[in-house]
């Protein structure tokens, strides 16, 4: 655990941490003003690969958060970087949205139009899923294609405490048919954090992750060896933390309390 005042780069979950659906959580503005004033960096980290970084940027700017594309990192981007670096030029069949398609194109991923040429299947949170895509993915994996996926989440929370199936659930369909398991890249795997730390030239002891989920946000912190902060403004409550084997380094009621804590520390 590191003193929060020594943290130079804050990685932030979005839903349940900064906003809930389309409304900003109280204190978020103070927190970002504090970071900017004190020359601390922040990056929004999301497992949701159904949208591109450009679309997230529009949403955040609409909510009044001063940020640019450098402040956003999605599991789709992690996939793009991984494919570009580790699987250069290998033909890929995508089970994902048009937004993810465009995102991967930005990393020069070889997305094939004839699926039979693909050697890798990439699955994302595909809100434009069809049975045909599933069938093609299964055929390719049965014939030896590598099975990759952006994020492990089974469910995505929506309004009125309801859920819709996320990438993990789509992978389950393919997994049951092919008896092959995918390799996931998003939270809680440490890959995303390693990529960010490298790109920002920031050591792990100067990075903290803030989020509302124990098994993604906090576990990412534990896996990557960085400071983890759990906020109680989303999914998790104190009881859940007591029961969980994933213990955050810090617990705050919300982002406002983190801001107050940081400004208080500074005065002493
Ligand atoms: Mg969240």
mmCIF file of N, CA and C in Angstrom, residues 109-161:
data_model
loop_
_atom_site.group_PDB
_atom_site.id
_atom_site.type_symbol
_atom_site.label_atom_id
_atom_site.label_comp_id
_atom_site.label_asym_id
_atom_site.label_seq_id
_atom_site.Cartn_x
_atom_site.Cartn_y
_atom_site.Cartn_z
ATOM 1 N N UNK A 109 -4.928 -3.867 -37.319
ATOM 2 C CA UNK A 109 -5.253 -5.286 -37.197
ATOM 3 C C UNK A 109 -5.800 -5.773 -38.535
ATOM 4 N N UNK A 110 -5.343 -6.963 -38.932
ATOM 5 C CA UNK A 110 -5.755 -7.544 -40.214
ATOM 6 C C UNK A 110 -7.122 -8.220 -40.075
ATOM 7 N N UNK A 111 -8.186 -7.414 -40.165
ATOM 8 C CA UNK A 111 -9.556 -7.933 -40.029
ATOM 9 C C UNK A 111 -10.029 -8.422 -41.397
ATOM 10 N N UNK A 112 -10.296 -9.713 -41.507
ATOM 11 C CA UNK A 112 -10.583 -10.296 -42.819
ATOM 12 C C UNK A 112 -12.051 -10.127 -43.210
ATOM 13 N N UNK A 113 -12.289 -10.023 -44.517
ATOM 14 C CA UNK A 113 -13.681 -9.987 -44.964
ATOM 15 C C UNK A 113 -14.175 -11.412 -45.236
ATOM 16 N N UNK A 114 -13.266 -12.290 -45.690
ATOM 17 C CA UNK A 114 -13.633 -13.697 -45.833
ATOM 18 C C UNK A 114 -13.180 -14.436 -44.572
ATOM 19 N N UNK A 115 -14.142 -14.814 -43.715
ATOM 20 C CA UNK A 115 -13.791 -15.352 -42.394
ATOM 21 C C UNK A 115 -12.931 -16.601 -42.467
ATOM 22 N N UNK A 116 -13.042 -17.345 -43.554
ATOM 23 C CA UNK A 116 -12.299 -18.611 -43.663
ATOM 24 C C UNK A 116 -10.781 -18.409 -43.630
ATOM 25 N N UNK A 117 -10.352 -17.167 -43.915
ATOM 26 C CA UNK A 117 -8.907 -16.880 -43.918
ATOM 27 C C UNK A 117 -8.357 -16.626 -42.510
ATOM 28 N N UNK A 118 -9.254 -16.445 -41.533
ATOM 29 C CA UNK A 118 -8.801 -16.014 -40.197
ATOM 30 C C UNK A 118 -8.081 -17.111 -39.427
ATOM 31 N N UNK A 119 -7.072 -16.680 -38.661
ATOM 32 C CA UNK A 119 -6.327 -17.607 -37.798
ATOM 33 C C UNK A 119 -6.583 -17.279 -36.319
ATOM 34 N N UNK A 120 -7.259 -16.150 -36.099
ATOM 35 C CA UNK A 120 -7.592 -15.728 -34.728
ATOM 36 C C UNK A 120 -9.060 -15.297 -34.694
ATOM 37 N N UNK A 121 -9.765 -15.689 -33.620
ATOM 38 C CA UNK A 121 -11.121 -15.176 -33.388
ATOM 39 C C UNK A 121 -11.050 -14.227 -32.196
ATOM 40 N N UNK A 122 -11.548 -13.016 -32.386
ATOM 41 C CA UNK A 122 -11.608 -12.043 -31.290
ATOM 42 C C UNK A 122 -13.076 -11.787 -30.953
ATOM 43 N N UNK A 123 -13.416 -11.989 -29.675
ATOM 44 C CA UNK A 123 -14.788 -11.728 -29.240
ATOM 45 C C UNK A 123 -14.799 -10.506 -28.335
ATOM 46 N N UNK A 124 -15.756 -9.600 -28.594
ATOM 47 C CA UNK A 124 -15.939 -8.419 -27.750
ATOM 48 C C UNK A 124 -17.354 -8.410 -27.187
ATOM 49 N N UNK A 125 -17.704 -7.310 -26.535
ATOM 50 C CA UNK A 125 -19.083 -7.132 -26.044
ATOM 51 C C UNK A 125 -19.902 -6.703 -27.265
ATOM 52 N N UNK A 126 -20.445 -7.721 -27.955
ATOM 53 C CA UNK A 126 -21.047 -7.490 -29.270
ATOM 54 C C UNK A 126 -22.557 -7.264 -29.173
ATOM 55 N N UNK A 127 -22.931 -5.995 -29.192
ATOM 56 C CA UNK A 127 -24.357 -5.669 -29.133
ATOM 57 C C UNK A 127 -25.009 -5.811 -30.500
ATOM 58 N N UNK A 128 -24.186 -6.198 -31.490
ATOM 59 C CA UNK A 128 -24.730 -6.430 -32.848
ATOM 60 C C UNK A 128 -24.544 -7.904 -33.221
ATOM 61 N N UNK A 129 -24.595 -8.762 -32.214
ATOM 62 C CA UNK A 129 -24.327 -10.199 -32.388
ATOM 63 C C UNK A 129 -25.394 -10.884 -33.254
ATOM 64 N N UNK A 130 -24.932 -11.809 -34.120
ATOM 65 C CA UNK A 130 -25.879 -12.647 -34.867
ATOM 66 C C UNK A 130 -25.461 -14.109 -34.697
ATOM 67 N N UNK A 131 -26.384 -14.999 -34.962
ATOM 68 C CA UNK A 131 -26.072 -16.427 -34.851
ATOM 69 C C UNK A 131 -24.985 -16.810 -35.856
ATOM 70 N N UNK A 132 -25.004 -16.173 -37.023
ATOM 71 C CA UNK A 132 -24.009 -16.465 -38.058
ATOM 72 C C UNK A 132 -22.591 -16.200 -37.549
ATOM 73 N N UNK A 133 -22.428 -15.103 -36.806
ATOM 74 C CA UNK A 133 -21.086 -14.786 -36.288
ATOM 75 C C UNK A 133 -20.619 -15.891 -35.332
ATOM 76 N N UNK A 134 -21.523 -16.343 -34.471
ATOM 77 C CA UNK A 134 -21.205 -17.404 -33.496
ATOM 78 C C UNK A 134 -20.788 -18.677 -34.249
ATOM 79 N N UNK A 135 -21.577 -19.016 -35.279
ATOM 80 C CA UNK A 135 -21.305 -20.226 -36.056
ATOM 81 C C UNK A 135 -19.913 -20.179 -36.694
ATOM 82 N N UNK A 136 -19.594 -19.017 -37.281
ATOM 83 C CA UNK A 136 -18.293 -18.856 -37.937
ATOM 84 C C UNK A 136 -17.170 -18.947 -36.911
ATOM 85 N N UNK A 137 -17.356 -18.300 -35.767
ATOM 86 C CA UNK A 137 -16.334 -18.327 -34.717
ATOM 87 C C UNK A 137 -16.078 -19.771 -34.278
ATOM 88 N N UNK A 138 -17.154 -20.539 -34.082
ATOM 89 C CA UNK A 138 -17.017 -21.938 -33.649
ATOM 90 C C UNK A 138 -16.261 -22.752 -34.699
ATOM 91 N N UNK A 139 -16.621 -22.537 -35.961
ATOM 92 C CA UNK A 139 -15.960 -23.285 -37.048
ATOM 93 C C UNK A 139 -14.453 -23.010 -37.039
ATOM 94 N N UNK A 140 -14.095 -21.735 -36.917
ATOM 95 C CA UNK A 140 -12.673 -21.366 -36.934
ATOM 96 C C UNK A 140 -11.924 -21.954 -35.734
ATOM 97 N N UNK A 141 -12.534 -21.853 -34.558
ATOM 98 C CA UNK A 141 -11.873 -22.363 -33.341
ATOM 99 C C UNK A 141 -11.746 -23.890 -33.417
ATOM 100 N N UNK A 142 -12.783 -24.556 -33.929
ATOM 101 C CA UNK A 142 -12.709 -26.018 -34.125
ATOM 102 C C UNK A 142 -11.549 -26.396 -35.040
ATOM 103 N N UNK A 143 -11.242 -25.506 -35.993
ATOM 104 C CA UNK A 143 -10.155 -25.794 -36.935
ATOM 105 C C UNK A 143 -8.815 -25.213 -36.468
ATOM 106 N N UNK A 144 -8.756 -24.842 -35.195
ATOM 107 C CA UNK A 144 -7.453 -24.476 -34.624
ATOM 108 C C UNK A 144 -7.174 -22.988 -34.476
ATOM 109 N N UNK A 145 -8.136 -22.104 -34.810
ATOM 110 C CA UNK A 145 -7.888 -20.660 -34.636
ATOM 111 C C UNK A 145 -7.743 -20.326 -33.152
ATOM 112 N N UNK A 146 -6.924 -19.322 -32.856
ATOM 113 C CA UNK A 146 -6.756 -18.864 -31.474
ATOM 114 C C UNK A 146 -8.022 -18.121 -31.031
ATOM 115 N N UNK A 147 -8.398 -18.305 -29.763
ATOM 116 C CA UNK A 147 -9.647 -17.746 -29.234
ATOM 117 C C UNK A 147 -9.285 -16.648 -28.216
ATOM 118 N N UNK A 148 -9.501 -15.385 -28.633
ATOM 119 C CA UNK A 148 -9.195 -14.249 -27.755
ATOM 120 C C UNK A 148 -10.475 -13.472 -27.445
ATOM 121 N N UNK A 149 -10.509 -12.813 -26.288
ATOM 122 C CA UNK A 149 -11.693 -12.022 -25.939
ATOM 123 C C UNK A 149 -11.289 -10.780 -25.160
ATOM 124 N N UNK A 150 -12.068 -9.719 -25.328
ATOM 125 C CA UNK A 150 -11.691 -8.438 -24.717
ATOM 126 C C UNK A 150 -11.891 -8.416 -23.199
ATOM 127 N N UNK A 151 -13.009 -8.971 -22.715
ATOM 128 C CA UNK A 151 -13.281 -8.844 -21.275
ATOM 129 C C UNK A 151 -14.117 -9.986 -20.728
ATOM 130 N N UNK A 152 -13.813 -10.318 -19.488
ATOM 131 C CA UNK A 152 -14.372 -11.499 -18.832
ATOM 132 C C UNK A 152 -15.810 -11.293 -18.320
ATOM 133 N N UNK A 153 -16.271 -10.040 -18.223
ATOM 134 C CA UNK A 153 -17.582 -9.745 -17.614
ATOM 135 C C UNK A 153 -18.717 -10.565 -18.236
ATOM 136 N N UNK A 154 -19.494 -11.211 -17.384
ATOM 137 C CA UNK A 154 -20.646 -11.985 -17.861
ATOM 138 C C UNK A 154 -21.838 -11.061 -18.126
ATOM 139 N N UNK A 155 -21.941 -10.009 -17.301
ATOM 140 C CA UNK A 155 -23.118 -9.140 -17.374
ATOM 141 C C UNK A 155 -22.729 -7.676 -17.406
ATOM 142 N N UNK A 156 -23.583 -6.866 -18.037
ATOM 143 C CA UNK A 156 -23.389 -5.419 -18.025
ATOM 144 C C UNK A 156 -24.609 -4.788 -17.356
ATOM 145 N N UNK A 157 -24.386 -3.994 -16.283
ATOM 146 C CA UNK A 157 -25.529 -3.383 -15.599
ATOM 147 C C UNK A 157 -26.174 -2.290 -16.449
ATOM 148 N N UNK A 158 -27.507 -2.269 -16.471
ATOM 149 C CA UNK A 158 -28.227 -1.190 -17.158
ATOM 150 C C UNK A 158 -29.231 -0.575 -16.174
ATOM 151 N N UNK A 159 -30.083 0.292 -16.663
ATOM 152 C CA UNK A 159 -31.027 0.989 -15.781
ATOM 153 C C UNK A 159 -31.940 0.034 -15.018
ATOM 154 N N UNK A 160 -32.481 0.531 -13.927
ATOM 155 C CA UNK A 160 -33.450 -0.196 -13.098
ATOM 156 C C UNK A 160 -32.922 -1.527 -12.574
ATOM 157 N N UNK A 161 -31.626 -1.539 -12.258
ATOM 158 C CA UNK A 161 -30.978 -2.724 -11.670
ATOM 159 C C UNK A 161 -31.116 -3.971 -12.537
#
